[in-house]
XYZ file of C-alpha atoms in Angstrom:
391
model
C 53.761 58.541 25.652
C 55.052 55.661 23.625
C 54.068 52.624 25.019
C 54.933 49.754 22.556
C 54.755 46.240 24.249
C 57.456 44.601 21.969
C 59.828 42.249 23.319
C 63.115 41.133 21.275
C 64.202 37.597 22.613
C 67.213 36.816 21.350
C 68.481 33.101 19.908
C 65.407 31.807 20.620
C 65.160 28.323 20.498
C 63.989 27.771 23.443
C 61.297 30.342 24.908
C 60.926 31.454 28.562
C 58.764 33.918 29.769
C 58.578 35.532 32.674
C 55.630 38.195 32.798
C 55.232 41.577 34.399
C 54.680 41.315 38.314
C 54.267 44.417 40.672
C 56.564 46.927 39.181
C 59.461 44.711 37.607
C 60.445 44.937 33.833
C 58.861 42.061 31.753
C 61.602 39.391 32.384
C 63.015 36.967 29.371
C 65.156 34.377 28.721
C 66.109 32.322 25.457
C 67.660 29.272 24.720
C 70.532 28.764 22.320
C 72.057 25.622 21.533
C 74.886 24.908 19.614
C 75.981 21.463 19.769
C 78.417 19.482 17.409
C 77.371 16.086 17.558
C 73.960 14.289 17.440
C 70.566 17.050 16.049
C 68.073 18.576 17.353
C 64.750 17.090 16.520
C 62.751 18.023 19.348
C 63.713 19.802 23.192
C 61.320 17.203 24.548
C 61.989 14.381 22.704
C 64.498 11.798 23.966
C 66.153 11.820 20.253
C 67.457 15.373 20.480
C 71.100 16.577 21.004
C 69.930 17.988 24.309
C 66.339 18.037 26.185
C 64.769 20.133 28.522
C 62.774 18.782 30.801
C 60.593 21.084 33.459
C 60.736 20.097 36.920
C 58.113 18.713 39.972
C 55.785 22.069 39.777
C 57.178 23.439 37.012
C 54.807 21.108 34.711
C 52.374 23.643 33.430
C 54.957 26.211 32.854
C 56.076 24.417 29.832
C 54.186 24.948 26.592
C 55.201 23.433 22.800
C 54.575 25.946 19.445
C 53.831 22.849 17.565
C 57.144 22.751 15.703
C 58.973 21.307 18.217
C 59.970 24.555 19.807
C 58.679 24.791 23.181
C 58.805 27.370 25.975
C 58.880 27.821 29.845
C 55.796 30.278 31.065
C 56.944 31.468 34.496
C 54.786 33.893 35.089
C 52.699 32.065 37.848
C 55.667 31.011 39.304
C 56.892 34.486 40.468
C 53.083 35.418 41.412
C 52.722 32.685 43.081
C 56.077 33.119 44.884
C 56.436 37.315 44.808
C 54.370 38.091 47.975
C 53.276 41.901 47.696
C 54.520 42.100 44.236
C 58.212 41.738 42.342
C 59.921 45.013 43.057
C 62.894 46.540 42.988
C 65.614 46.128 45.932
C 64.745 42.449 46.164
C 66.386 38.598 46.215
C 64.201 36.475 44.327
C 64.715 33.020 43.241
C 62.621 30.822 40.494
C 63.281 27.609 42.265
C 66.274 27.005 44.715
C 68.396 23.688 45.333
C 66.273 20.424 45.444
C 63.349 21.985 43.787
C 65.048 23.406 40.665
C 63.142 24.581 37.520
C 64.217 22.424 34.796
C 66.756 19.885 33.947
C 69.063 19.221 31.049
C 69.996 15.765 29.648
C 72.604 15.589 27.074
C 72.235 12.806 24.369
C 75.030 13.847 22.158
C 78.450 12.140 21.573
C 80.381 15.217 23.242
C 80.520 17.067 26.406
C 78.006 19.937 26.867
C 77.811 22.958 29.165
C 75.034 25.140 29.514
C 75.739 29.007 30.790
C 74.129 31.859 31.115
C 75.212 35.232 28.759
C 74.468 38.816 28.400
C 72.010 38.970 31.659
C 70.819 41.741 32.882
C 69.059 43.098 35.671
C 70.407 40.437 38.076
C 69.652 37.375 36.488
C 71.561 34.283 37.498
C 71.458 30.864 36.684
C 72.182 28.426 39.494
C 72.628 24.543 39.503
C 74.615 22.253 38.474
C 77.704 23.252 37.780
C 80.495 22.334 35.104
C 80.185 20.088 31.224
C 77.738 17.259 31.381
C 79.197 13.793 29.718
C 77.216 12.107 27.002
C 74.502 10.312 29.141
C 74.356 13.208 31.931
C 71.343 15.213 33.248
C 72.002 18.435 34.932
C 69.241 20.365 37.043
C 68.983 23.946 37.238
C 67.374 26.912 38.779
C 67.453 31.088 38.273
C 67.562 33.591 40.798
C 67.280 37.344 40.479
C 69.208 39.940 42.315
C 67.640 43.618 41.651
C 69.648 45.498 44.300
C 71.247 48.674 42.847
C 69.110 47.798 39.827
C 66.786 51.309 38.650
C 63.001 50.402 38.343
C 62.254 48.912 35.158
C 65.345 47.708 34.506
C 64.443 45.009 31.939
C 65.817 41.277 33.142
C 66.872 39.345 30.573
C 69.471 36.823 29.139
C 70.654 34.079 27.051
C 70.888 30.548 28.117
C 73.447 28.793 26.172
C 74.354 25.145 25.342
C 77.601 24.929 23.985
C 79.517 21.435 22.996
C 83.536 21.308 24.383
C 84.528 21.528 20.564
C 82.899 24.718 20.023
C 83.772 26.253 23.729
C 87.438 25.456 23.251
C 87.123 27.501 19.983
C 85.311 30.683 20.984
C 88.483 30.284 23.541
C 90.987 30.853 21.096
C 92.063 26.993 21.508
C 90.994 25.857 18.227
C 88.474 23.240 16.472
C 88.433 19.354 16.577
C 85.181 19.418 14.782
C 83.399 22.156 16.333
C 80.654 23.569 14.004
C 80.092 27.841 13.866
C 76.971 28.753 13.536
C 75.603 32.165 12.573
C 73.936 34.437 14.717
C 70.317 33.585 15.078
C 67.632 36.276 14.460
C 65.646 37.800 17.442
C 62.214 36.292 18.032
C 59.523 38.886 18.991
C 56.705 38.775 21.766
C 53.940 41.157 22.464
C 52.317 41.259 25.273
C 48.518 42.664 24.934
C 47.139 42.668 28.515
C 50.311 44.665 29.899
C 49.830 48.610 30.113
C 52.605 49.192 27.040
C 50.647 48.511 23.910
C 49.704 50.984 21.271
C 47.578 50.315 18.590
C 49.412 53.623 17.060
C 51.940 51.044 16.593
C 50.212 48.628 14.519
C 47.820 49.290 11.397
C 44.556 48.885 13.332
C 40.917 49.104 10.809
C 37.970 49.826 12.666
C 37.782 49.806 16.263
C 40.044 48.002 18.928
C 39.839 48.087 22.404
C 42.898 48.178 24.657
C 41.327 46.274 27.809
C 43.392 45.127 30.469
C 42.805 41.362 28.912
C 43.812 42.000 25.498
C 43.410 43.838 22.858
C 39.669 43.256 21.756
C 37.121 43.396 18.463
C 34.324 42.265 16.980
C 34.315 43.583 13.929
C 38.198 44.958 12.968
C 41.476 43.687 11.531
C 44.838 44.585 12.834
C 48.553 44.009 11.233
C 51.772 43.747 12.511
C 55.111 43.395 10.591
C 56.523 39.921 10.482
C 60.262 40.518 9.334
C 60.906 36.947 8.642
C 60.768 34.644 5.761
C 60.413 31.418 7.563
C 58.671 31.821 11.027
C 56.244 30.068 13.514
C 52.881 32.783 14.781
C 51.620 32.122 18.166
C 48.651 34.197 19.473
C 46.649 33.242 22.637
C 43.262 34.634 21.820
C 39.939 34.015 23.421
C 36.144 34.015 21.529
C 33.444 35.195 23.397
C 30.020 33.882 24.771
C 28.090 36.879 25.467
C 25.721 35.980 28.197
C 26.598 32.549 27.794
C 24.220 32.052 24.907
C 26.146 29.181 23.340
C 26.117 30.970 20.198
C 27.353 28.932 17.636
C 28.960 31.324 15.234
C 31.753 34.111 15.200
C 35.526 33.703 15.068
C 39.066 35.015 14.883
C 41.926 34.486 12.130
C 45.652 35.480 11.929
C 47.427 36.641 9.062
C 50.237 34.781 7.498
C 52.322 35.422 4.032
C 50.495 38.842 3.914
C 51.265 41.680 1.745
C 49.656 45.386 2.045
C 48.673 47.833 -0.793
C 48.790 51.506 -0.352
C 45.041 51.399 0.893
C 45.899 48.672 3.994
C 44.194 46.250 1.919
C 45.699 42.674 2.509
C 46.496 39.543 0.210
C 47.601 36.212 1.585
C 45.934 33.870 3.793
C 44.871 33.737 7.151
C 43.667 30.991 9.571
C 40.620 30.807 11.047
C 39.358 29.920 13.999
C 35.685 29.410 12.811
C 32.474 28.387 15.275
C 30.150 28.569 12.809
C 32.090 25.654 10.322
C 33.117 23.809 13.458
C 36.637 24.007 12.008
C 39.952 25.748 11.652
C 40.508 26.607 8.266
C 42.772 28.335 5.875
C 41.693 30.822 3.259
C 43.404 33.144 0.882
C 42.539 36.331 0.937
C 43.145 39.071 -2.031
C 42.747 43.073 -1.806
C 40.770 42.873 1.956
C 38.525 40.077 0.380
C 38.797 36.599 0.981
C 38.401 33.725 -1.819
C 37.704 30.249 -1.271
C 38.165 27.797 1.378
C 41.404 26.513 0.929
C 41.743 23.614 3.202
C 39.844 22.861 6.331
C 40.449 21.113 9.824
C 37.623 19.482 11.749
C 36.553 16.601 13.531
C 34.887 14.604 10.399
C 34.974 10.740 9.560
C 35.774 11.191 6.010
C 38.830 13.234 5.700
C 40.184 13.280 2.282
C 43.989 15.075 3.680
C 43.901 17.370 0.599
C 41.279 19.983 1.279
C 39.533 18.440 4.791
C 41.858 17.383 7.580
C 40.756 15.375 10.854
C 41.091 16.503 14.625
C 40.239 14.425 17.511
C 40.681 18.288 19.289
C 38.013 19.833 17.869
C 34.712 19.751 18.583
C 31.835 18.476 16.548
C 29.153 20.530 18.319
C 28.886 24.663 17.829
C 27.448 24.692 21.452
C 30.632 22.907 22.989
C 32.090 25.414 25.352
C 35.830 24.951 23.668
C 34.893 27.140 21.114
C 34.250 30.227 23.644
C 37.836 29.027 25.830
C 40.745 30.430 25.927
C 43.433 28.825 22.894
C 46.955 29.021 21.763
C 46.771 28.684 17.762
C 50.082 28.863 15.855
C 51.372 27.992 12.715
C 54.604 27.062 11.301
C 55.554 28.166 7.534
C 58.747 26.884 6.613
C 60.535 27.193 2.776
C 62.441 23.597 1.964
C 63.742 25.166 -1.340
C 63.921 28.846 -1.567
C 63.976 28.267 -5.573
C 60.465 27.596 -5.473
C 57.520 29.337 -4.753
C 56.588 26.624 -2.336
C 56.324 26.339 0.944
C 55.013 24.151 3.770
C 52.282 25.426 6.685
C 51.757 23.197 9.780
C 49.352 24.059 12.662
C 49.290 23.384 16.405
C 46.338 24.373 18.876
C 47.222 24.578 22.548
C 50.398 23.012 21.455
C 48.718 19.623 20.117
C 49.811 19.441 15.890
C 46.612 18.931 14.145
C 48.279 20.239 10.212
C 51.652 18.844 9.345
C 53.454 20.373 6.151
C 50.636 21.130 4.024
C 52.435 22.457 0.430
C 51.096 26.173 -0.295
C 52.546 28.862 -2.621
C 54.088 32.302 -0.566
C 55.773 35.081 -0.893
C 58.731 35.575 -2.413
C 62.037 35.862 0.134
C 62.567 39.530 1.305
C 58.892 40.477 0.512
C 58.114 42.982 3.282
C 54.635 41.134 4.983
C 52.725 41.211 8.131
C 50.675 39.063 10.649
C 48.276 40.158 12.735
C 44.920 39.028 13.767
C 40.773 39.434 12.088
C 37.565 39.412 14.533
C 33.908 38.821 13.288
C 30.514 38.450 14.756
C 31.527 38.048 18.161
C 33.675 39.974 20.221
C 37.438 38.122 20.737
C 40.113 39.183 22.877
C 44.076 38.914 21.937
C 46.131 38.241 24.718
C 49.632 38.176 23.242
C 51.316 37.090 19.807
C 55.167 35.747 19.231
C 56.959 35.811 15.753
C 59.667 33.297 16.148
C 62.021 32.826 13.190
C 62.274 29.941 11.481
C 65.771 28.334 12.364
């Protein structure tokens, strides 16, 4: 039986995720904003076209991929809410009137209206209703309807936030300055501790483990296709202790700008999540071996922000028990001028930005590479990894 645990989130611009609960489909939602005044910097930053803001107990739902991309984690939210399990049959609702999920304040010069398109499986959105003026915040909420709905019906849509230029154009009434923007490429999310991954899927070397945690190694390497050219990595990954010894070595990378010969040998780089140098660090890697230390990240007095970066995040001591907690690591590669062979890496752990735009040389556009994760030492466990593409 097939079981691949890939997820295509379209337009994603916005990430949330709504996990597997009882016997429901894995349930997603994405974010795509087209507006034709003001820029996105940032969906939490006052400056942006348009923000999203969670709601009163919605807080740790939200999480930021260090790029300032962030996404809505909902998964708690229907456990916490889905008494006996989200099944088929049911009325559900994420939120409800008064205590809605997230709101939306729009800081552009034009009218804005956010809707929801292509759902399936039920989904609605539910809130305010109608444009909101320059200046406006609108709050919203979802609810789920899976009467009539076959079991594993997968519940998904697209949340959309349009400007009245643009909306009176897909219309058929014309533009007074509305911008059209192309079609924005699916983001991809795997989900490791759900019951649908196969490591048949993936090119694994040496031995993995599909536990009900994660896919887990201590000693193996594992890549995935990334199909974009420009992208952000996520992975939520977790180093172990074994018998809480405090160990103070072992670690986990993931593979970025990676190519693969005929003999699954790798060249590119990966990042490293390293106990034993106290330190994140970046090293390329050529034929399945890796070269030199190419920059590192630490907690150090003396950075020289060409080779040694400084983090107030990480630890100075091996025996601190971050190392062996759980982490979100991504990084951000992103190609200013496409004529060069340049291109810029930034990196966030659990969504705090401690590498901004550090100048590297990748791949060449359209070079077929892969992500994908490398274990040594100690065991480490791989909850889930996103491939968003760069926008």
């Amino acid at each position: 039986m097939n079981r691949k645990s890939t997820r295509i989130l379209f337009l994603i611009s916005v990430l949330i995720l709504v996990g597997m609960i009882g016997s429901a489909a894995l349930t997603s939602l994405s974010f795509s904003r087209d507006i034709a005044a003001g820029r996105i910097l940032s969906d939490l930053d006052g400056n942006a076209a348009v923000t999203f803001i969670p709601l009163s107990g919605y807080e740790d739902h939200v999480k930021s991929l260090g790029n300032g991309e962030v996404f809505f984690d909902l998964t708690e939210a229907l456990a916490d809410g889905a008494a006996g399990g989200f099944n088929a049959a049911s009325f559900f609702a994420i939120g409800s009137e008064g205590n809605e999920v997230f709101s939306l304040s729009n800081h552009s010069d034009l009218a804005v209206t956010l809707s929801l398109r292509e759902s399936t499986g039920g989904l609605a959105l539910e809130g305010n209703t109608g444009p909101l003026e320059p200046g406006e915040t609108g709050s919203y909420y979802f609810t789920i309807d899976t009467d009539g709905m076959p079991p594993g019906t997968a519940i998904t849509g697209i949340l959309r936030v349009t400007s009245d230029d643009e909306a009176s154009e897909e219309a058929g009434g014309g533009s007074s300055g509305g911008i059209v923007l192309p079609p924005l490429s699916p983001a991809i999310f795997y989900d490791f501790t759900l019951d649908q991954t196969d490591l048949e899927d993936f090119i694994a070397l040496r031995y993995w483990d599909e536990a009900p945690e994660g896919l887990v190694s201590n000693d193996a390497l594992l890549f995935i296709e990334n199909p974009y050219d420009t992208y952000t990595l996520s992975t939520t990954a977790l180093l172990s202790d074994p018998a809480n010894a405090s160990q103070s070595y072992g670690g986990y990378g993931l593979f970025f700008e990676t190519t693969l010969d005929e003999s699954d040998r790798d060249t590119g780089y990966i990042l490293q999540f390293d106990r034993q140098l106290a330190a994140l660090v970046v090293r390329p890697r050529s034929y399945g071996n890796e070269s030199h230390t190419l920059l590192r990240i630490m907690n150090t007095d003396s950075p020289n922000h060409t080779t040694l970066f400084h983090s107030d995040l990480i630890p100075t001591s091996l025996r601190d028990p971050w190392w062996s907690q759980e982490h979100e690591m991504s990084l951000t590669v992103t190609d200013p001028d496409p004529a060069t062979p340049e291109k810029l890496l930034s990196v966030a752990v659990d969504g705090e930005v401690i590498l901004e735009n550090y100048a590297f040389t990748g791949l060449e556009p359209g070079t077929t590479q892969y992500t994908g994760f490398r274990t040594w030492a100690v065991s480490a466990t791989y909850e889930s990894l996103s491939i968003t593409p760069g926008q």
